[in-house]
Amino acid sequence: MKITDNGHGLFWQPLGGNNPDQISGHCYRYTLSEENASTTILIDLGKFDNYQAFGIKNAIAAVPDITRLLQAENRPQALLLTHSHPDHLNGIIHYVRAGVRLPMLYGGKYTKIILDDLCDEFHLPESLRPAYTIIKAGDILQIGNMEIEAVAASHTCFDAMGFIIKTPYATVYHTGDMKLDASTCFRKPTDIKRLRQRAHEINWTVADCCDIVKDGYAVTEKENLRCFYNLLRKNKNKKVFIPVYPTHQQMYILAFLAALKYKKDVIFYGSRDFYSYLRMLQQYGIDFGKLAGNRIKVYYYPHVDFKTIGKNFVVIGTFNDIPQEFGAHEKNSFGLITAISYFNPLKGKFNAHNIPFAALENYPQLQACGHGFLKDFEALTKILPYSGFIPTHCPVFVIDYFRKLAEFLSIRLIKYTPHNGYVYKFDNNDAVLANKENAHWMIFTKDSREPHPVLQKPSSGEGFLKRTISRRRCLNKFKEYLHQRKNKGDSHAKV
């Protein structure tokens, strides 16, 4: 299939981040087309969570189709990685398994640690692994005639970053997954100061709008840690169980810091994935033993002598049961539920043992967020007042339903809602829909390394909405927020 970029300019194409009704499998193309030269880069290459929806037997992954780009005359010269989460990174491993030669990868140190672990898991020899250049926030790359600056971003993992892409035609800030929270622990926050410095240059912002349907400001890690502190203080003589997402390393650290403050020993206990991410966290340089000093003891299950650990400890990990060896019962134990649906089975276990617990229904501060809410997005638009905004990382209907509210808030959204495959041409503050291409995915299976090409359909994310938001609920929420702001005059976000 021919790549139809007409004329000279900066072209942008979402390949897997503006899906019909779900939010994963990210990949974005930027092409600078000039009279005598062209430069193409990709940002992210993730795996689609709901790959079963494509209906291919024995599927293990669905990844945006970049094969035609790799075969084109203007082959991508770089693949930039915003962070290490599977929906932005794990597509790489499946192309490498299929023998596809990828361009040079650029990303953070922690992202490389995660990618190396994936390569080890799939037993890929060094000769097949793509070349990788480690970059950090503040670095400036010159790729063709594109000048690209890496900008620190607050997220739930280490070394998350966005990219400011400067070209003769337009300058675009690609946020990656991010929030404006400046209270991150052991990680750089989103570099608002640098964004302000370059705000006058930025024509368009390709923005993370994953949680834009939630009003207010996202819970900060400072609030999250304070909530942990308060709950541990109230249960200072009890065993406390704290389940965490394996990929959200900030929760490992926040739970640990809370335990350290109240001198409760820590047991890391969980699934294989949990231990894998824990090991990589240590490889990155987070030494829990060193942080503990002589104040508490740190145990890594199964290397635990339960006869010696006493009764005052915190269990941090992934578990849907409470192992008998912990001796948990209603008089000596307490639980924290830090996610809405992922840990619902654990609620049943706590109830079965009559163990009291705190959950998000009563303590919303328990969940440290990786994405900004609606008011965070409004604040970002005030930081970048000259920029137009292109929402990504949300179902496309969210963008459509957001338009009336955005207009009231004086937020300049891109005119035609982007879908996977659509091609836009940027010229300073103008963005023209240049072409509507079909969106394609590659499905990888257990029994073959050869991918199966599949055309994206409107129902390709069917079933995923149970974990995101329905169209009707989304529309009603934005109507409610518009009504509130019109009545209260609340059209200005704090920055």
XYZ file of C-alpha atoms in Angstrom:
495
model
C 0.000 0.000 0.000
C 1.323 3.429 -0.913
C 1.922 5.920 1.860
C 0.044 9.005 0.699
C 1.733 12.128 2.042
C 0.942 14.829 -0.494
C 3.420 17.652 -0.914
C 5.945 19.043 1.533
C 5.331 19.496 5.232
C 5.192 17.693 8.554
C 2.838 14.706 8.501
C 1.439 12.884 11.544
C -0.342 9.540 11.568
C -1.624 7.539 14.551
C -1.170 3.843 13.845
C -2.402 2.474 17.156
C -3.266 5.216 19.623
C -6.618 6.524 18.330
C -8.675 3.340 18.246
C -12.470 3.051 17.855
C -13.344 2.093 21.418
C -10.263 1.266 23.460
C -6.925 2.801 24.357
C -3.897 0.553 23.875
C -1.331 -0.556 21.281
C 0.316 2.823 20.720
C 2.365 3.820 17.690
C 2.648 7.183 15.909
C 4.398 8.209 12.698
C 5.944 11.629 12.048
C 7.284 12.375 8.555
C 9.044 15.575 7.532
C 8.754 15.810 3.750
C 10.997 18.376 2.034
C 12.046 19.083 -1.507
C 15.323 17.174 -1.385
C 14.923 14.932 1.647
C 12.435 13.227 3.931
C 12.725 12.098 7.537
C 10.407 9.638 9.260
C 10.363 8.635 12.901
C 8.045 6.410 14.931
C 7.093 6.987 18.550
C 6.300 3.830 20.537
C 5.343 0.380 19.298
C 2.982 -1.200 21.783
C 0.848 -4.292 22.138
C -2.964 -4.074 22.022
C -4.447 -5.441 25.273
C -7.577 -6.953 23.752
C -5.900 -8.914 20.952
C -8.470 -11.739 21.293
C -11.089 -9.398 19.799
C -9.542 -9.815 16.338
C -10.645 -13.458 16.321
C -7.323 -15.097 15.363
C -6.812 -18.544 16.911
C -3.924 -18.860 19.397
C -3.203 -15.129 19.252
C -0.693 -13.802 21.777
C -0.411 -10.197 20.590
C -1.836 -7.568 18.256
C 0.602 -4.859 17.157
C 0.166 -1.845 14.835
C 1.199 -2.766 11.285
C 4.410 -0.915 10.425
C 5.643 -3.370 7.765
C 4.735 -1.136 4.830
C 6.610 1.753 6.461
C 9.698 -0.404 6.916
C 9.527 -1.412 3.247
C 8.986 2.143 1.981
C 11.665 4.260 0.354
C 11.431 6.681 3.263
C 12.024 4.038 5.925
C 11.785 5.293 9.550
C 15.173 6.403 10.809
C 14.347 6.084 14.494
C 11.859 4.536 16.917
C 11.540 6.729 20.026
C 10.145 5.187 23.210
C 8.226 7.252 25.747
C 8.280 4.627 28.519
C 8.341 0.947 29.404
C 4.680 -0.088 29.651
C 3.509 -2.974 27.412
C 1.005 -0.897 25.438
C 3.884 1.352 24.307
C 6.814 -1.092 24.167
C 5.917 -4.769 23.820
C 5.115 -4.721 20.115
C 8.850 -4.490 19.470
C 9.524 -7.976 20.763
C 7.051 -9.615 18.375
C 8.476 -7.918 15.291
C 11.972 -8.934 16.375
C 10.806 -12.547 16.846
C 9.475 -12.450 13.276
C 12.903 -11.398 11.984
C 11.892 -7.817 11.154
C 14.740 -5.298 11.216
C 13.710 -2.241 13.188
C 15.328 1.214 13.109
C 17.514 2.484 15.947
C 15.628 2.621 19.247
C 15.939 5.645 21.547
C 14.658 5.532 25.109
C 15.449 5.675 28.805
C 17.714 3.384 30.800
C 14.827 1.723 32.633
C 12.939 1.163 29.369
C 15.990 -0.689 28.031
C 16.113 -2.865 31.156
C 12.492 -3.886 30.546
C 13.129 -4.535 26.828
C 16.229 -6.628 27.581
C 14.180 -8.708 30.003
C 11.560 -9.296 27.299
C 14.268 -10.398 24.876
C 15.581 -12.824 27.496
C 12.067 -14.147 28.123
C 11.644 -14.916 24.410
C 15.196 -16.329 24.163
C 16.261 -13.854 21.482
C 19.993 -13.909 20.690
C 21.974 -10.679 20.796
C 22.322 -10.742 17.013
C 18.549 -10.245 16.573
C 18.045 -7.543 19.155
C 17.578 -3.998 17.806
C 20.235 -1.352 18.417
C 19.326 0.874 21.365
C 20.616 4.321 22.339
C 19.935 5.352 25.936
C 18.734 8.931 26.253
C 17.603 11.027 29.190
C 15.411 14.061 29.730
C 17.060 17.173 28.329
C 18.875 15.356 25.517
C 18.444 16.791 22.019
C 18.570 14.477 18.993
C 19.113 15.529 15.408
C 17.402 13.018 13.142
C 17.422 14.199 9.538
C 16.039 17.733 9.679
C 14.077 17.037 12.841
C 15.372 18.421 16.126
C 13.914 16.347 18.961
C 14.183 17.223 22.653
C 13.363 14.653 25.326
C 11.226 16.153 28.114
C 10.743 14.449 31.496
C 7.220 13.167 32.187
C 5.624 12.024 35.442
C 4.186 8.546 35.060
C 4.065 5.307 37.038
C 7.464 4.029 35.874
C 11.018 5.315 35.604
C 12.443 7.366 32.727
C 9.091 8.315 31.184
C 9.444 11.153 28.703
C 7.746 13.130 25.965
C 9.325 14.641 22.865
C 9.313 18.154 21.377
C 9.743 17.696 17.625
C 10.914 20.861 15.857
C 10.740 21.133 12.055
C 10.668 24.006 9.531
C 6.899 23.553 9.161
C 5.682 23.083 12.743
C 6.780 22.109 16.239
C 4.881 19.309 17.992
C 5.014 18.247 21.626
C 4.246 14.534 21.952
C 3.494 14.095 25.656
C 3.606 10.315 26.018
C 1.756 9.045 29.087
C 2.002 11.739 31.730
C 0.519 13.745 34.556
C 1.448 17.155 35.955
C 2.145 15.732 39.435
C 5.448 17.148 40.713
C 5.583 14.965 43.848
C 7.075 11.850 42.273
C 9.482 9.783 44.396
C 12.915 8.851 42.968
C 11.764 9.987 39.520
C 11.734 13.254 37.587
C 8.390 15.041 37.426
C 6.959 16.476 34.221
C 9.257 19.354 33.274
C 6.722 22.169 33.353
C 9.493 24.777 33.484
C 10.914 23.558 30.164
C 7.457 23.429 28.596
C 6.876 27.046 29.585
C 10.229 28.024 28.079
C 9.308 26.490 24.742
C 5.561 27.194 24.809
C 5.813 29.985 22.224
C 7.274 27.495 19.698
C 4.828 24.627 20.150
C 2.079 24.610 17.520
C 0.475 21.274 18.372
C 0.385 18.962 21.388
C -0.314 15.269 20.858
C -1.679 14.787 24.352
C -2.308 11.882 26.707
C -6.055 12.031 27.421
C -6.451 8.604 29.010
C -8.289 9.905 32.094
C -9.835 13.068 30.674
C -13.321 11.706 31.465
C -12.558 12.111 35.198
C -13.134 15.611 36.515
C -10.870 17.418 38.949
C -7.149 16.887 39.451
C -5.567 13.454 39.581
C -4.448 12.152 42.965
C -0.798 13.042 43.478
C 1.811 10.692 44.864
C 2.164 13.034 47.846
C -1.530 12.476 48.632
C -1.117 8.757 48.041
C 1.834 8.520 50.437
C 0.018 10.577 53.076
C -2.937 8.192 52.864
C -0.598 5.212 53.301
C 0.961 6.926 56.327
C -2.383 7.577 57.984
C -3.680 4.058 57.472
C -0.486 2.449 58.692
C -0.464 4.693 61.754
C -3.993 3.573 62.600
C -2.914 -0.069 62.178
C 0.609 0.211 63.528
C 0.474 -3.084 65.439
C -1.071 -5.104 62.620
C 0.069 -7.040 59.571
C -0.802 -4.931 56.520
C -1.334 -6.354 53.022
C -0.797 -3.993 50.066
C -1.321 -5.369 46.530
C 0.276 -3.396 43.675
C 0.364 -3.508 39.867
C 3.618 -5.159 38.725
C 4.281 -2.460 36.101
C 3.580 0.497 38.421
C 6.859 0.718 40.257
C 6.002 3.904 42.115
C 3.561 1.879 44.239
C 6.327 -0.504 45.357
C 8.261 2.531 46.562
C 5.380 4.416 48.180
C 4.240 1.340 50.108
C 7.834 0.700 51.187
C 8.354 4.301 52.361
C 5.157 4.127 54.433
C 6.315 0.895 56.064
C 9.739 2.418 56.723
C 8.236 5.468 58.429
C 6.372 3.284 60.926
C 9.185 0.748 61.260
C 7.236 -2.173 59.911
C 9.293 -4.946 58.302
C 8.586 -5.495 54.592
C 7.904 -8.756 52.764
C 7.835 -8.640 48.954
C 5.462 -11.403 47.899
C 3.737 -11.948 44.581
C 3.509 -13.429 41.126
C 6.349 -14.234 38.754
C 5.739 -10.929 36.971
C 5.946 -9.066 40.254
C 9.341 -10.546 41.096
C 10.572 -9.894 37.596
C 9.711 -6.186 37.860
C 11.084 -6.058 41.404
C 14.391 -7.453 40.170
C 14.526 -4.864 37.370
C 13.743 -2.108 39.840
C 16.772 -3.213 41.832
C 18.827 -3.444 38.657
C 17.906 0.170 37.931
C 19.395 1.163 41.281
C 16.602 1.081 43.868
C 18.178 -0.769 46.821
C 15.459 -1.480 49.391
C 17.943 -2.999 51.803
C 20.042 0.148 51.713
C 16.957 2.343 52.102
C 15.899 0.256 55.099
C 19.236 0.739 56.851
C 19.001 -0.704 60.347
C 15.449 0.455 60.911
C 13.523 -2.452 59.379
C 14.173 -5.847 57.792
C 13.364 -6.602 54.158
C 12.379 -10.121 53.071
C 11.966 -11.516 49.576
C 9.547 -14.433 49.656
C 10.018 -17.395 49.451
C 13.249 -16.698 51.323
C 11.362 -15.907 54.495
C 11.764 -17.562 57.858
C 8.290 -16.930 59.228
C 9.395 -17.888 62.719
C 11.704 -14.880 62.882
C 9.723 -12.078 61.269
C 7.456 -11.324 64.175
C 3.978 -9.889 63.776
C 4.600 -6.305 62.676
C 5.123 -6.267 58.917
C 3.789 -5.058 55.576
C 3.329 -7.428 52.637
C 3.825 -5.674 49.278
C 3.038 -7.645 46.145
C 0.479 -9.169 43.809
C -1.792 -11.735 45.374
C -5.433 -12.728 45.229
C -5.202 -14.798 48.379
C -3.776 -14.406 51.855
C -1.314 -17.241 52.440
C -1.812 -19.132 55.674
C 1.837 -18.762 56.638
C 1.279 -15.056 57.281
C -1.101 -15.979 60.082
C -3.621 -13.382 58.986
C -6.909 -13.064 60.851
C -9.343 -10.323 61.792
C -7.644 -9.237 65.026
C -4.110 -8.818 63.735
C -4.412 -7.857 60.038
C -5.489 -5.052 57.742
C -5.616 -4.685 53.950
C -5.330 -1.827 51.449
C -7.084 -2.163 48.074
C -5.228 0.161 45.684
C -7.179 -0.454 42.449
C -10.851 -0.609 41.488
C -11.285 -3.900 39.629
C -7.914 -5.654 39.480
C -7.998 -6.644 43.148
C -11.700 -7.403 43.560
C -10.986 -11.118 44.247
C -8.791 -10.062 47.161
C -11.730 -8.189 48.660
C -13.568 -11.499 48.769
C -10.635 -13.133 50.548
C -10.453 -10.329 53.108
C -14.184 -10.655 53.715
C -13.930 -14.446 53.979
C -11.349 -14.030 56.763
C -13.241 -11.083 58.317
C -10.135 -8.961 57.808
C -10.933 -5.220 57.654
C -9.585 -3.289 54.691
C -9.515 0.167 53.127
C -10.592 0.519 49.499
C -10.836 3.276 46.897
C -14.531 3.752 47.526
C -13.672 5.393 50.852
C -10.004 6.284 50.251
C -9.558 7.473 46.638
C -6.068 8.689 47.597
C -4.897 5.061 47.731
C -4.421 4.923 43.973
C -1.526 6.985 42.667
C -2.452 7.956 39.110
C -0.304 7.795 35.996
C -2.484 10.081 33.887
C -3.912 13.528 34.500
C -7.642 14.129 34.935
C -9.703 16.805 33.178
C -8.404 19.736 35.237
C -4.839 18.557 34.725
C -5.509 18.670 30.993
C -6.973 22.159 31.344
C -3.836 23.190 33.240
C -1.662 21.809 30.426
C -3.527 23.964 27.917
C -2.701 27.037 30.051
C 0.974 26.043 30.152
C 0.910 25.774 26.333
C -1.433 28.630 25.361
C -0.349 28.846 21.711
C -0.796 25.136 20.990
C -3.609 23.230 19.391
C -4.385 19.886 21.022
C -4.711 16.388 19.592
C -6.113 13.915 22.134
C -4.743 10.355 22.076
C -4.781 7.369 24.428
C -8.589 7.442 24.544
C -11.393 6.002 22.401
C -12.109 8.300 19.459
C -15.676 8.915 20.641
C -14.224 10.571 23.759
C -12.659 13.217 21.509
C -15.949 13.748 19.648
C -17.943 14.147 22.874
C -15.318 16.450 24.414
C -15.595 19.101 21.691
C -18.393 21.215 23.195
C -16.705 21.334 26.586
C -13.342 22.105 24.964
C -14.872 24.994 23.021
C -16.314 26.460 26.219
C -12.884 26.147 27.866
C -11.212 27.834 24.856
C -9.186 24.694 24.099
C -8.334 24.454 20.408
C -8.817 20.828 19.354
C -7.753 19.464 15.998
C -10.656 19.884 13.573
C -11.205 16.294 12.391
C -11.048 13.632 15.076
C -8.020 11.431 14.324
C -8.519 7.698 13.840
C -5.818 5.101 13.356
C -4.611 5.441 9.776
C -5.653 9.072 9.285
C -2.844 11.312 8.017
C -2.604 14.959 9.065
C -0.424 17.653 7.561
C 0.845 20.383 9.900
C 1.742 23.868 8.750
C 2.365 26.048 11.791
C -1.032 26.354 13.495
C -2.959 24.654 10.695
C -3.653 20.936 10.623
C -5.250 19.535 7.479
C -6.641 16.034 7.131
C -4.504 14.839 4.215
C -5.735 11.281 3.846
C -7.913 8.596 5.418
C -6.021 5.322 5.319
C -7.328 2.054 6.732
C -5.861 0.932 10.035
C -4.073 -2.407 10.012
C -2.742 -4.625 12.778
C -0.410 -7.588 12.850
C -1.579 -10.556 14.917
C 1.119 -12.829 16.336
C 0.280 -16.374 17.415
C 1.745 -19.113 19.626
C 2.386 -21.548 16.797
C 4.013 -19.220 14.262
C 6.423 -16.311 14.211
C 4.847 -15.072 10.975
C 2.280 -12.357 11.718
C -1.271 -12.314 10.355
C -2.328 -8.937 8.857
C -5.806 -7.851 10.004
C -7.907 -4.835 9.046
C -9.167 -2.892 12.056
C -12.940 -2.916 12.437
C -15.168 -0.726 14.633
C -15.711 -3.745 16.901
C -12.011 -4.576 17.233
C -12.001 -3.479 20.849
C -15.293 -5.116 21.809
C -15.369 -6.096 25.452
C -12.642 -3.632 26.392
C -15.210 -1.006 27.355
C -15.999 -2.984 30.485
C -12.642 -1.692 31.701
C -12.863 1.810 30.215
C -16.059 3.799 29.654
C -19.210 3.419 27.559
C -20.216 5.966 24.952
C -23.371 6.992 26.802
C -21.600 7.397 30.135
C -18.835 9.423 28.491
C -21.321 11.762 26.792
C -23.273 12.268 30.014
C -20.113 13.031 31.974
C -18.980 15.748 29.575
C -22.488 17.239 29.567
C -22.385 17.302 33.366
C -18.954 18.976 33.444
C -20.066 21.587 30.899
C -23.164 22.340 32.961
C -21.073 22.704 36.140
C -18.590 25.069 34.535
C -21.267 27.219 32.947
C -23.029 27.566 36.282
C -19.921 28.126 38.395
C -17.846 30.019 35.837
C -15.158 27.406 36.473
C -13.441 27.724 33.106
C -9.985 28.488 34.482
C -7.676 25.767 35.728
C -4.955 26.479 38.232
C -1.434 26.027 36.890
